[in-house]
């Protein structure tokens, strides 16, 4: 499958992938995505509502009208790690594999879900399940990044774990994997 870039050229997606990667190097800018964290207590009311894939509404609870904010992507409380990864990070991984630079970072208040989004629900489990030696810890972390670890339920890994797994998958499937040593 191929994707059309913003300048009209056709860009092939990565081979062996069922997702459509688009290269954003033709549109070099900061992309801002917002992920709304689920509330812990059902009794709480949410002051943020997703209006569309790129717009949210913030209601301060005052007499003022709710304010609307536009972003490149808005993910609601029920958005999966995979959905967030495929929309925000997978295209950047493909760009990196094509020789371009990319960065992904999370910003927000304490407890807002940054670590969960970037690493998954149990970020320390993979690094500490090895039993003590750094070699065992590295093996455990490698298992987690390759999908064989127990750091989180399958598919619930964070963006960075998924990105590293995709990079290693690309290397393994490459015609010349020795070029990556």
CSV table of N, CA and C in Angstrom, one decimal:
chain,number,residue,atom,x,y,z
A,1,UNK,N,0.8,-1.2,0.0
A,1,UNK,CA,0.0,0.0,0.0
A,1,UNK,C,0.9,1.2,0.0
A,2,UNK,N,0.5,2.3,-0.7
A,2,UNK,CA,1.2,3.5,-0.7
A,2,UNK,C,0.4,4.6,-0.2
A,3,UNK,N,1.1,5.7,0.3
A,3,UNK,CA,0.4,6.8,0.8
A,3,UNK,C,0.8,8.1,0.1
A,4,UNK,N,-0.1,9.0,-0.1
A,4,UNK,CA,0.3,10.2,-0.8
A,4,UNK,C,0.7,11.3,0.3
A,5,UNK,N,1.9,11.9,0.0
A,5,UNK,CA,2.4,12.9,0.9
A,5,UNK,C,1.8,14.2,0.6
A,6,UNK,N,2.1,15.2,1.5
A,6,UNK,CA,1.5,16.5,1.4
A,6,UNK,C,2.0,17.2,0.1
A,7,UNK,N,3.2,16.8,-0.4
A,7,UNK,CA,3.6,17.4,-1.7
A,7,UNK,C,3.2,16.7,-2.9
A,8,UNK,N,2.4,15.6,-2.7
A,8,UNK,CA,1.8,14.9,-3.9
A,8,UNK,C,2.6,13.7,-4.3
A,9,UNK,N,3.7,13.5,-3.8
A,9,UNK,CA,4.5,12.3,-4.1
A,9,UNK,C,3.9,11.0,-3.4
A,10,UNK,N,4.1,9.9,-4.1
A,10,UNK,CA,3.6,8.6,-3.5
A,10,UNK,C,4.7,8.0,-2.6
A,11,UNK,N,4.4,7.6,-1.4
A,11,UNK,CA,5.3,7.1,-0.5
A,11,UNK,C,4.9,5.7,-0.1
A,12,UNK,N,5.7,4.6,-0.4
A,12,UNK,CA,5.3,3.3,0.0
A,12,UNK,C,5.3,3.1,1.5
A,13,UNK,N,4.4,2.3,2.0
A,13,UNK,CA,4.4,1.9,3.4
A,13,UNK,C,5.4,0.8,3.6
A,14,UNK,N,5.7,0.6,4.9
A,14,UNK,CA,6.7,-0.4,5.2
A,14,UNK,C,6.2,-1.8,4.8
A,15,UNK,N,7.1,-2.6,4.3
A,15,UNK,CA,6.7,-4.0,3.9
A,15,UNK,C,6.4,-4.8,5.1
A,16,UNK,N,5.4,-5.7,5.0
A,16,UNK,CA,5.1,-6.6,6.0
A,16,UNK,C,4.2,-6.0,7.1
A,17,UNK,N,3.8,-4.8,7.0
A,17,UNK,CA,3.0,-4.2,8.0
A,17,UNK,C,1.6,-4.0,7.5
A,18,UNK,N,0.7,-4.2,8.4
A,18,UNK,CA,-0.7,-4.0,8.0
A,18,UNK,C,-1.2,-2.6,8.3
A,19,UNK,N,-0.3,-1.7,8.7
A,19,UNK,CA,-0.7,-0.4,8.9
A,19,UNK,C,-0.1,0.5,7.8
A,20,UNK,N,-0.7,1.6,7.6
A,20,UNK,CA,-0.3,2.6,6.5
A,20,UNK,C,0.6,3.6,7.2
A,21,UNK,N,1.9,3.5,7.0
A,21,UNK,CA,2.8,4.5,7.5
A,21,UNK,C,2.9,5.7,6.5
A,22,UNK,N,2.9,6.9,7.0
A,22,UNK,CA,3.1,8.0,6.2
A,22,UNK,C,4.3,8.8,6.7
A,23,UNK,N,5.1,9.2,5.8
A,23,UNK,CA,6.3,9.9,6.1
A,23,UNK,C,6.0,11.4,6.3
A,24,UNK,N,6.4,11.9,7.4
A,24,UNK,CA,6.0,13.3,7.7
A,24,UNK,C,7.2,14.2,7.4
A,25,UNK,N,8.3,13.7,6.9
A,25,UNK,CA,9.4,14.6,6.7
A,25,UNK,C,9.1,15.7,5.7
A,26,UNK,N,8.1,15.5,4.9
A,26,UNK,CA,7.7,16.6,3.9
A,26,UNK,C,6.9,17.7,4.6
A,27,UNK,N,6.5,17.4,5.9
A,27,UNK,CA,5.7,18.4,6.6
A,27,UNK,C,6.4,18.5,8.0
A,28,UNK,N,7.5,19.1,8.0
A,28,UNK,CA,8.3,19.2,9.2
A,28,UNK,C,7.8,20.2,10.2
A,29,UNK,N,7.0,19.7,11.2
A,29,UNK,CA,6.5,20.5,12.2
A,29,UNK,C,6.2,19.7,13.5
A,30,UNK,N,6.0,20.3,14.5
A,30,UNK,CA,5.6,19.7,15.8
A,30,UNK,C,4.2,19.2,15.7
A,31,UNK,N,3.9,18.0,16.0
A,31,UNK,CA,2.5,17.4,16.0
A,31,UNK,C,2.1,17.3,17.4
A,32,UNK,N,1.0,17.8,17.8
A,32,UNK,CA,0.5,17.7,19.2
A,32,UNK,C,-0.7,16.8,19.3
A,33,UNK,N,-0.6,15.8,20.1
A,33,UNK,CA,-1.7,14.9,20.4
A,33,UNK,C,-2.0,15.0,21.9
A,34,UNK,N,-3.3,14.9,22.2
A,34,UNK,CA,-3.8,14.9,23.5
A,34,UNK,C,-4.5,13.6,23.8
A,35,UNK,N,-4.1,13.0,24.9
A,35,UNK,CA,-4.7,11.7,25.4
A,35,UNK,C,-5.4,12.0,26.7
A,36,UNK,N,-6.7,11.7,26.7
A,36,UNK,CA,-7.5,12.0,28.0
A,36,UNK,C,-7.4,10.7,28.8
A,37,UNK,N,-6.9,10.9,30.0
A,37,UNK,CA,-6.8,9.8,31.0
A,37,UNK,C,-8.1,9.5,31.6
A,38,UNK,N,-8.5,8.2,31.7
A,38,UNK,CA,-9.7,7.8,32.3
A,38,UNK,C,-9.7,8.2,33.8
A,39,UNK,N,-10.9,8.6,34.3
A,39,UNK,CA,-11.0,9.0,35.7
A,39,UNK,C,-11.0,7.7,36.5
A,40,UNK,N,-10.4,7.8,37.7
A,40,UNK,CA,-10.3,6.7,38.6
A,40,UNK,C,-11.6,6.4,39.3
A,41,UNK,N,-12.3,7.4,39.7
A,41,UNK,CA,-13.6,7.3,40.5
A,41,UNK,C,-14.7,7.6,39.6
A,42,UNK,N,-15.7,6.7,39.5
A,42,UNK,CA,-16.8,6.9,38.6
A,42,UNK,C,-17.7,8.1,39.0
A,43,UNK,N,-17.6,8.4,40.3
A,43,UNK,CA,-18.4,9.5,40.8
A,43,UNK,C,-17.9,10.9,40.3
A,44,UNK,N,-16.7,11.0,39.9
A,44,UNK,CA,-16.1,12.2,39.4
A,44,UNK,C,-16.7,12.5,38.0
A,45,UNK,N,-16.9,13.8,37.7
A,45,UNK,CA,-17.4,14.2,36.4
A,45,UNK,C,-16.2,14.7,35.6
A,46,UNK,N,-16.2,14.4,34.4
A,46,UNK,CA,-15.1,14.8,33.5
A,46,UNK,C,-15.3,16.2,32.9
A,47,UNK,N,-14.4,17.1,33.1
A,47,UNK,CA,-14.6,18.5,32.5
A,47,UNK,C,-14.1,18.6,31.1
A,48,UNK,N,-13.5,17.5,30.6
A,48,UNK,CA,-13.0,17.4,29.2
A,48,UNK,C,-13.8,16.5,28.4
A,49,UNK,N,-14.3,16.9,27.2
A,49,UNK,CA,-15.0,16.1,26.3
A,49,UNK,C,-14.4,16.1,24.9
A,50,UNK,N,-14.3,14.9,24.3
A,50,UNK,CA,-13.7,14.8,22.9
A,50,UNK,C,-14.9,15.2,22.0
A,51,UNK,N,-14.6,16.2,21.2
A,51,UNK,CA,-15.7,16.6,20.2
A,51,UNK,C,-15.4,16.0,18.8
A,52,UNK,N,-14.1,15.8,18.5
A,52,UNK,CA,-13.8,15.2,17.2
A,52,UNK,C,-12.4,14.6,17.4
A,53,UNK,N,-11.8,14.1,16.3
A,53,UNK,CA,-10.5,13.5,16.3
A,53,UNK,C,-9.4,14.5,16.6
A,54,UNK,N,-9.7,15.8,16.5
A,54,UNK,CA,-8.8,16.9,16.7
A,54,UNK,C,-9.2,18.0,17.6
A,55,UNK,N,-10.4,17.8,18.2
A,55,UNK,CA,-11.0,18.9,19.0
A,55,UNK,C,-11.5,18.4,20.4
A,56,UNK,N,-11.2,19.2,21.4
A,56,UNK,CA,-11.8,18.8,22.7
A,56,UNK,C,-12.4,20.1,23.3
A,57,UNK,N,-13.3,19.8,24.3
A,57,UNK,CA,-14.0,20.9,25.0
A,57,UNK,C,-13.6,20.8,26.4
A,58,UNK,N,-13.3,22.0,27.0
A,58,UNK,CA,-12.9,22.1,28.4
A,58,UNK,C,-14.0,22.9,29.1
A,59,UNK,N,-14.7,22.4,30.1
A,59,UNK,CA,-15.7,23.1,30.9
A,59,UNK,C,-15.1,23.3,32.3
A,60,UNK,N,-14.9,24.6,32.6
A,60,UNK,CA,-14.3,24.9,33.9
A,60,UNK,C,-15.3,24.8,35.0
A,61,UNK,N,-16.6,24.6,34.7
A,61,UNK,CA,-17.6,24.4,35.7
A,61,UNK,C,-18.1,25.8,36.2
A,62,UNK,N,-17.8,26.8,35.5
A,62,UNK,CA,-18.2,28.1,35.8
A,62,UNK,C,-19.4,28.5,34.9
A,63,UNK,N,-19.8,29.7,35.0
A,63,UNK,CA,-20.9,30.2,34.1
A,63,UNK,C,-20.5,30.4,32.7
A,64,UNK,N,-19.2,30.4,32.5
A,64,UNK,CA,-18.6,30.6,31.1
A,64,UNK,C,-18.9,29.4,30.3
A,65,UNK,N,-19.0,29.6,29.0
A,65,UNK,CA,-19.2,28.5,28.0
A,65,UNK,C,-17.9,27.7,28.0
A,66,UNK,N,-18.1,26.4,27.8
A,66,UNK,CA,-16.9,25.5,27.6
A,66,UNK,C,-16.0,26.0,26.5
A,67,UNK,N,-14.7,25.9,26.7
A,67,UNK,CA,-13.8,26.4,25.6
A,67,UNK,C,-13.4,25.2,24.8
A,68,UNK,N,-13.3,25.5,23.5
A,68,UNK,CA,-12.8,24.4,22.5
A,68,UNK,C,-11.4,24.6,22.2
A,69,UNK,N,-10.7,23.5,22.1
A,69,UNK,CA,-9.2,23.5,21.7
A,69,UNK,C,-9.0,22.6,20.6
A,70,UNK,N,-8.2,23.0,19.6
A,70,UNK,CA,-7.9,22.1,18.5
A,70,UNK,C,-6.4,21.6,18.6
A,71,UNK,N,-6.2,20.3,18.2
A,71,UNK,CA,-4.9,19.7,18.2
A,71,UNK,C,-4.9,18.8,17.0
A,72,UNK,N,-3.7,18.3,16.7
A,72,UNK,CA,-3.5,17.4,15.6
A,72,UNK,C,-4.3,16.1,15.8
A,73,UNK,N,-4.3,15.6,17.1
A,73,UNK,CA,-5.0,14.4,17.4
A,73,UNK,C,-5.5,14.5,18.8
A,74,UNK,N,-6.7,14.0,19.1
A,74,UNK,CA,-7.3,13.9,20.4
A,74,UNK,C,-7.7,12.5,20.6
A,75,UNK,N,-7.2,11.9,21.7
A,75,UNK,CA,-7.6,10.5,22.0
A,75,UNK,C,-8.4,10.5,23.3
A,76,UNK,N,-9.6,9.8,23.2
A,76,UNK,CA,-10.5,9.8,24.3
A,76,UNK,C,-10.0,8.7,25.3
A,77,UNK,N,-10.8,8.6,26.4
A,77,UNK,CA,-10.5,7.7,27.5
A,77,UNK,C,-10.4,6.3,27.1
A,78,UNK,N,-11.2,5.9,26.0
A,78,UNK,CA,-11.2,4.5,25.6
A,78,UNK,C,-10.2,4.2,24.5
A,79,UNK,N,-9.4,5.1,24.1
A,79,UNK,CA,-8.3,4.9,23.1
A,79,UNK,C,-7.3,3.9,23.6
A,80,UNK,N,-6.9,3.0,22.7
A,80,UNK,CA,-6.0,1.9,23.1
A,80,UNK,C,-4.5,2.4,22.8
A,81,UNK,N,-3.6,1.8,23.5
A,81,UNK,CA,-2.2,2.0,23.2
A,81,UNK,C,-1.9,1.9,21.8
A,82,UNK,N,-2.4,0.8,21.1
A,82,UNK,CA,-2.1,0.6,19.7
A,82,UNK,C,-2.7,1.7,18.8
A,83,UNK,N,-3.8,2.2,19.1
A,83,UNK,CA,-4.4,3.3,18.4
A,83,UNK,C,-3.5,4.6,18.5
A,84,UNK,N,-3.1,4.9,19.7
A,84,UNK,CA,-2.2,6.0,19.9
A,84,UNK,C,-0.9,5.8,19.2
A,85,UNK,N,-0.3,4.6,19.3
A,85,UNK,CA,1.0,4.3,18.6
A,85,UNK,C,0.9,4.4,17.1
A,86,UNK,N,-0.1,3.8,16.5
A,86,UNK,CA,-0.3,3.8,15.1
A,86,UNK,C,-0.5,5.2,14.5
A,87,UNK,N,-1.2,6.1,15.3
A,87,UNK,CA,-1.5,7.4,14.8
A,87,UNK,C,-0.3,8.4,15.0
A,88,UNK,N,0.4,8.2,16.2
A,88,UNK,CA,1.4,9.2,16.5
A,88,UNK,C,2.9,8.8,16.3
A,89,UNK,N,3.2,7.6,16.6
A,89,UNK,CA,4.6,7.2,16.7
A,89,UNK,C,5.0,6.3,15.5
A,90,UNK,N,4.2,5.4,15.1
A,90,UNK,CA,4.6,4.5,14.0
A,90,UNK,C,5.1,5.2,12.8
A,91,UNK,N,4.4,6.3,12.3
A,91,UNK,CA,5.0,7.0,11.2
A,91,UNK,C,6.4,7.6,11.4
A,92,UNK,N,6.6,8.0,12.7
A,92,UNK,CA,8.0,8.5,13.0
A,92,UNK,C,9.0,7.4,13.0
A,93,UNK,N,8.6,6.2,13.4
A,93,UNK,CA,9.6,5.1,13.4
A,93,UNK,C,10.0,4.8,11.9
A,94,UNK,N,9.0,4.8,11.1
A,94,UNK,CA,9.3,4.6,9.6
A,94,UNK,C,10.2,5.7,9.1
A,95,UNK,N,10.0,6.9,9.5
A,95,UNK,CA,10.9,8.0,9.1
A,95,UNK,C,12.3,7.8,9.6
A,96,UNK,N,12.4,7.4,10.8
A,96,UNK,CA,13.8,7.1,11.4
A,96,UNK,C,14.4,6.0,10.6
A,97,UNK,N,13.7,4.9,10.2
A,97,UNK,CA,14.3,3.9,9.5
A,97,UNK,C,14.7,4.3,8.1
A,98,UNK,N,14.1,5.4,7.6
A,98,UNK,CA,14.4,6.0,6.3
A,98,UNK,C,15.5,7.1,6.4
A,99,UNK,N,16.1,7.2,7.6
A,99,UNK,CA,17.2,8.2,7.8
A,99,UNK,C,16.8,9.5,8.3
A,100,UNK,N,15.6,9.8,8.7
A,100,UNK,CA,15.2,11.1,9.2
A,100,UNK,C,15.3,11.1,10.7
A,101,UNK,N,15.3,12.2,11.3
A,101,UNK,CA,15.3,12.4,12.8
A,101,UNK,C,13.8,12.5,13.3
A,102,UNK,N,13.6,12.0,14.5
A,102,UNK,CA,12.3,12.1,15.1
A,102,UNK,C,12.4,12.1,16.6
A,103,UNK,N,11.4,12.7,17.2
A,103,UNK,CA,11.4,12.7,18.7
A,103,UNK,C,9.9,12.5,19.2
A,104,UNK,N,9.7,11.8,20.2
A,104,UNK,CA,8.4,11.7,20.8
A,104,UNK,C,8.6,12.0,22.3
A,105,UNK,N,7.8,12.9,22.9
A,105,UNK,CA,7.9,13.1,24.3
A,105,UNK,C,6.5,13.3,24.9
A,106,UNK,N,6.4,13.1,26.1
A,106,UNK,CA,5.1,13.3,26.8
A,106,UNK,C,5.2,14.4,27.8
A,107,UNK,N,4.2,15.2,27.9
A,107,UNK,CA,4.2,16.4,28.8
A,107,UNK,C,2.9,16.4,29.5
A,108,UNK,N,2.9,16.6,30.8
A,108,UNK,CA,1.7,16.7,31.6
A,108,UNK,C,2.0,16.7,33.1
A,109,UNK,N,0.9,16.9,33.8
A,109,UNK,CA,1.0,16.9,35.3
A,109,UNK,C,1.3,15.5,35.8
A,110,UNK,N,1.8,15.5,37.1
A,110,UNK,CA,2.0,14.2,37.7
A,110,UNK,C,0.6,13.4,37.8
A,111,UNK,N,0.7,12.1,37.4
A,111,UNK,CA,-0.5,11.3,37.4
A,111,UNK,C,-1.4,11.4,36.2
A,112,UNK,N,-0.9,12.1,35.2
A,112,UNK,CA,-1.8,12.4,34.0
A,112,UNK,C,-1.7,11.2,33.0
A,113,UNK,N,-0.8,10.3,33.2
A,113,UNK,CA,-0.7,9.1,32.2
A,113,UNK,C,0.5,9.1,31.3
A,114,UNK,N,1.5,9.9,31.5
A,114,UNK,CA,2.6,10.0,30.6
A,114,UNK,C,3.4,8.7,30.6
A,115,UNK,N,3.7,8.1,31.8
A,115,UNK,CA,4.5,6.9,31.8
A,115,UNK,C,3.7,5.7,31.2
A,116,UNK,N,2.4,5.7,31.5
A,116,UNK,CA,1.5,4.6,31.0
A,116,UNK,C,1.6,4.7,29.5
A,117,UNK,N,1.4,5.8,28.9
A,117,UNK,CA,1.4,6.0,27.5
A,117,UNK,C,2.8,5.6,26.8
A,118,UNK,N,3.8,6.1,27.4
A,118,UNK,CA,5.2,5.9,26.8
A,118,UNK,C,5.7,4.5,27.1
A,119,UNK,N,5.5,3.9,28.3
A,119,UNK,CA,6.1,2.6,28.6
A,119,UNK,C,5.1,1.5,28.8
A,120,UNK,N,3.9,1.8,29.2
A,120,UNK,CA,2.9,0.7,29.4
A,120,UNK,C,2.5,0.7,30.9
A,121,UNK,N,1.6,-0.2,31.2
A,121,UNK,CA,1.0,-0.2,32.6
A,121,UNK,C,2.0,-0.7,33.7
A,122,UNK,N,3.0,-1.5,33.3
A,122,UNK,CA,4.0,-1.9,34.3
A,122,UNK,C,5.4,-1.7,33.9
A,123,UNK,N,5.8,-0.4,33.8
A,123,UNK,CA,7.1,-0.1,33.2
A,123,UNK,C,8.3,-0.7,33.9
A,124,UNK,N,8.3,-0.9,35.2
A,124,UNK,CA,9.4,-1.4,36.0
A,124,UNK,C,9.5,-2.9,36.1
A,125,UNK,N,8.4,-3.6,35.8
A,125,UNK,CA,8.4,-5.1,35.9
A,125,UNK,C,9.4,-5.7,35.0
A,126,UNK,N,9.5,-5.3,33.8
A,126,UNK,CA,10.5,-5.9,32.8
A,126,UNK,C,11.9,-5.7,33.3
A,127,UNK,N,12.3,-4.6,33.8
A,127,UNK,CA,13.6,-4.3,34.3
A,127,UNK,C,14.0,-5.0,35.6
A,128,UNK,N,13.0,-5.3,36.4
A,128,UNK,CA,13.3,-5.9,37.7
A,128,UNK,C,13.0,-7.4,37.8
A,129,UNK,N,12.4,-8.0,36.8
A,129,UNK,CA,12.0,-9.4,36.8
A,129,UNK,C,13.2,-10.3,36.6
A,130,UNK,N,14.4,-9.7,36.2
A,130,UNK,CA,15.5,-10.6,35.9
A,130,UNK,C,16.2,-11.2,37.1
A,131,UNK,N,16.1,-10.7,38.3
A,131,UNK,CA,16.6,-11.3,39.4
A,131,UNK,C,17.8,-10.8,40.0
A,132,UNK,N,18.4,-9.7,39.4
A,132,UNK,CA,19.5,-9.1,40.0
A,132,UNK,C,20.7,-8.7,39.1
A,133,UNK,N,21.2,-9.6,38.3
A,133,UNK,CA,22.4,-9.2,37.5
A,133,UNK,C,21.9,-8.3,36.4
A,134,UNK,N,22.8,-7.4,35.9
A,134,UNK,CA,22.4,-6.5,34.9
A,134,UNK,C,22.2,-7.2,33.6
A,135,UNK,N,22.9,-8.4,33.3
A,135,UNK,CA,22.7,-9.1,32.1
A,135,UNK,C,21.3,-9.7,32.1
A,136,UNK,N,20.8,-10.2,33.3
A,136,UNK,CA,19.5,-10.8,33.3
A,136,UNK,C,18.5,-9.7,33.1
A,137,UNK,N,18.7,-8.5,33.7
A,137,UNK,CA,17.8,-7.4,33.5
A,137,UNK,C,17.7,-7.0,32.0
A,138,UNK,N,18.9,-6.9,31.4
A,138,UNK,CA,18.9,-6.6,29.9
A,138,UNK,C,18.1,-7.6,29.1
A,139,UNK,N,18.3,-8.9,29.5
A,139,UNK,CA,17.5,-10.0,28.8
A,139,UNK,C,16.1,-9.8,29.0
A,140,UNK,N,15.7,-9.5,30.2
A,140,UNK,CA,14.3,-9.3,30.5
A,140,UNK,C,13.7,-8.1,29.8
A,141,UNK,N,14.5,-7.0,29.7
A,141,UNK,CA,14.0,-5.8,29.0
A,141,UNK,C,13.9,-6.1,27.5
A,142,UNK,N,14.9,-6.9,27.0
A,142,UNK,CA,14.8,-7.3,25.6
A,142,UNK,C,13.6,-8.1,25.3
A,143,UNK,N,13.2,-9.0,26.2
A,143,UNK,CA,12.0,-9.8,26.0
A,143,UNK,C,10.8,-8.9,26.0
A,144,UNK,N,10.8,-8.0,26.9
A,144,UNK,CA,9.6,-7.1,26.9
A,144,UNK,C,9.5,-6.3,25.6
A,145,UNK,N,10.6,-5.8,25.1
A,145,UNK,CA,10.5,-5.0,23.8
A,145,UNK,C,10.2,-5.9,22.6
A,146,UNK,N,10.5,-7.2,22.7
A,146,UNK,CA,10.2,-8.1,21.5
A,146,UNK,C,8.9,-8.7,21.6
A,147,UNK,N,8.1,-8.4,22.7
A,147,UNK,CA,6.8,-9.0,22.8
A,147,UNK,C,6.8,-10.2,23.6
A,148,UNK,N,8.0,-10.8,24.0
A,148,UNK,CA,8.0,-12.0,24.8
A,148,UNK,C,8.0,-11.8,26.3
A,149,UNK,N,8.1,-10.6,26.7
A,149,UNK,CA,8.2,-10.3,28.2
A,149,UNK,C,6.8,-10.3,28.8
A,150,UNK,N,6.8,-10.0,30.1
A,150,UNK,CA,5.5,-10.0,30.8
A,150,UNK,C,5.3,-8.6,31.3
A,151,UNK,N,5.8,-7.6,30.7
A,151,UNK,CA,5.7,-6.2,31.2
A,151,UNK,C,4.3,-5.7,31.1
A,152,UNK,N,3.5,-6.2,30.2
A,152,UNK,CA,2.1,-5.7,30.1
A,152,UNK,C,1.4,-6.7,29.2
A,153,UNK,N,0.0,-6.7,29.3
A,153,UNK,CA,-0.7,-7.6,28.4
A,153,UNK,C,-0.4,-7.3,26.9
A,154,UNK,N,-0.4,-8.3,26.1
A,154,UNK,CA,-0.1,-8.2,24.7
A,154,UNK,C,-0.9,-7.0,24.1
A,155,UNK,N,-0.2,-6.1,23.4
A,155,UNK,CA,-0.9,-5.0,22.8
A,155,UNK,C,-1.0,-3.8,23.6
A,156,UNK,N,-0.7,-3.9,24.9
A,156,UNK,CA,-0.9,-2.8,25.8
A,156,UNK,C,0.4,-2.1,26.2
A,157,UNK,N,1.5,-2.5,25.5
A,157,UNK,CA,2.8,-1.9,25.7
A,157,UNK,C,2.8,-0.4,25.3
A,158,UNK,N,3.7,0.3,25.9
A,158,UNK,CA,3.7,1.7,25.6
A,158,UNK,C,4.3,2.1,24.3
A,159,UNK,N,4.2,3.3,23.9
A,159,UNK,CA,4.7,3.8,22.6
A,159,UNK,C,6.2,3.4,22.4
A,160,UNK,N,7.0,3.6,23.4
A,160,UNK,CA,8.5,3.4,23.2
A,160,UNK,C,8.8,1.9,23.1
A,161,UNK,N,8.1,1.1,23.8
A,161,UNK,CA,8.2,-0.4,23.7
A,161,UNK,C,7.8,-0.8,22.3
A,162,UNK,N,6.7,-0.3,21.8
A,162,UNK,CA,6.3,-0.7,20.5
A,162,UNK,C,7.2,-0.2,19.4
A,163,UNK,N,7.8,1.0,19.6
A,163,UNK,CA,8.7,1.6,18.6
A,163,UNK,C,10.0,0.7,18.6
A,164,UNK,N,10.6,0.4,19.7
A,164,UNK,CA,11.8,-0.5,19.7
A,164,UNK,C,11.5,-1.8,19.1
A,165,UNK,N,10.3,-2.4,19.4
A,165,UNK,CA,10.0,-3.7,18.8
A,165,UNK,C,9.9,-3.6,17.3
A,166,UNK,N,9.3,-2.5,16.8
A,166,UNK,CA,9.2,-2.3,15.3
A,166,UNK,C,10.6,-2.1,14.7
A,167,UNK,N,11.5,-1.4,15.3
A,167,UNK,CA,12.8,-1.3,14.8
A,167,UNK,C,13.5,-2.6,14.7
A,168,UNK,N,13.4,-3.4,15.8
A,168,UNK,CA,14.1,-4.7,15.7
A,168,UNK,C,13.4,-5.6,14.7
A,169,UNK,N,12.1,-5.5,14.5
A,169,UNK,CA,11.4,-6.3,13.5
A,169,UNK,C,11.9,-5.9,12.1
A,170,UNK,N,12.1,-4.7,11.9
A,170,UNK,CA,12.6,-4.2,10.6
A,170,UNK,C,14.0,-4.8,10.3
A,171,UNK,N,14.8,-4.7,11.4
A,171,UNK,CA,16.2,-5.3,11.2
A,171,UNK,C,16.1,-6.8,10.9
A,172,UNK,N,15.3,-7.5,11.7
A,172,UNK,CA,15.2,-9.0,11.4
A,172,UNK,C,14.7,-9.3,10.1
A,173,UNK,N,13.8,-8.5,9.5
A,173,UNK,CA,13.2,-8.8,8.2
A,173,UNK,C,14.0,-8.2,7.1
A,174,UNK,N,15.1,-7.5,7.4
A,174,UNK,CA,15.9,-6.8,6.4
A,174,UNK,C,16.6,-7.9,5.6
A,175,UNK,N,16.9,-7.6,4.3
A,175,UNK,CA,17.7,-8.5,3.5
A,175,UNK,C,19.1,-8.6,3.9
A,176,UNK,N,19.6,-7.5,4.6
A,176,UNK,CA,21.0,-7.4,5.0
A,176,UNK,C,21.0,-7.0,6.5
A,177,UNK,N,20.6,-7.9,7.4
A,177,UNK,CA,20.6,-7.5,8.8
A,177,UNK,C,21.9,-7.3,9.4
A,178,UNK,N,23.0,-7.8,8.8
A,178,UNK,CA,24.3,-7.5,9.3
A,178,UNK,C,24.7,-6.0,9.1
A,179,UNK,N,24.1,-5.3,8.3
A,179,UNK,CA,24.3,-3.9,8.1
A,179,UNK,C,24.0,-3.1,9.3
A,180,UNK,N,23.3,-3.6,10.3
A,180,UNK,CA,22.8,-2.9,11.4
A,180,UNK,C,23.6,-3.2,12.7
A,181,UNK,N,24.7,-3.9,12.5
A,181,UNK,CA,25.6,-4.3,13.7
A,181,UNK,C,26.4,-3.1,14.1
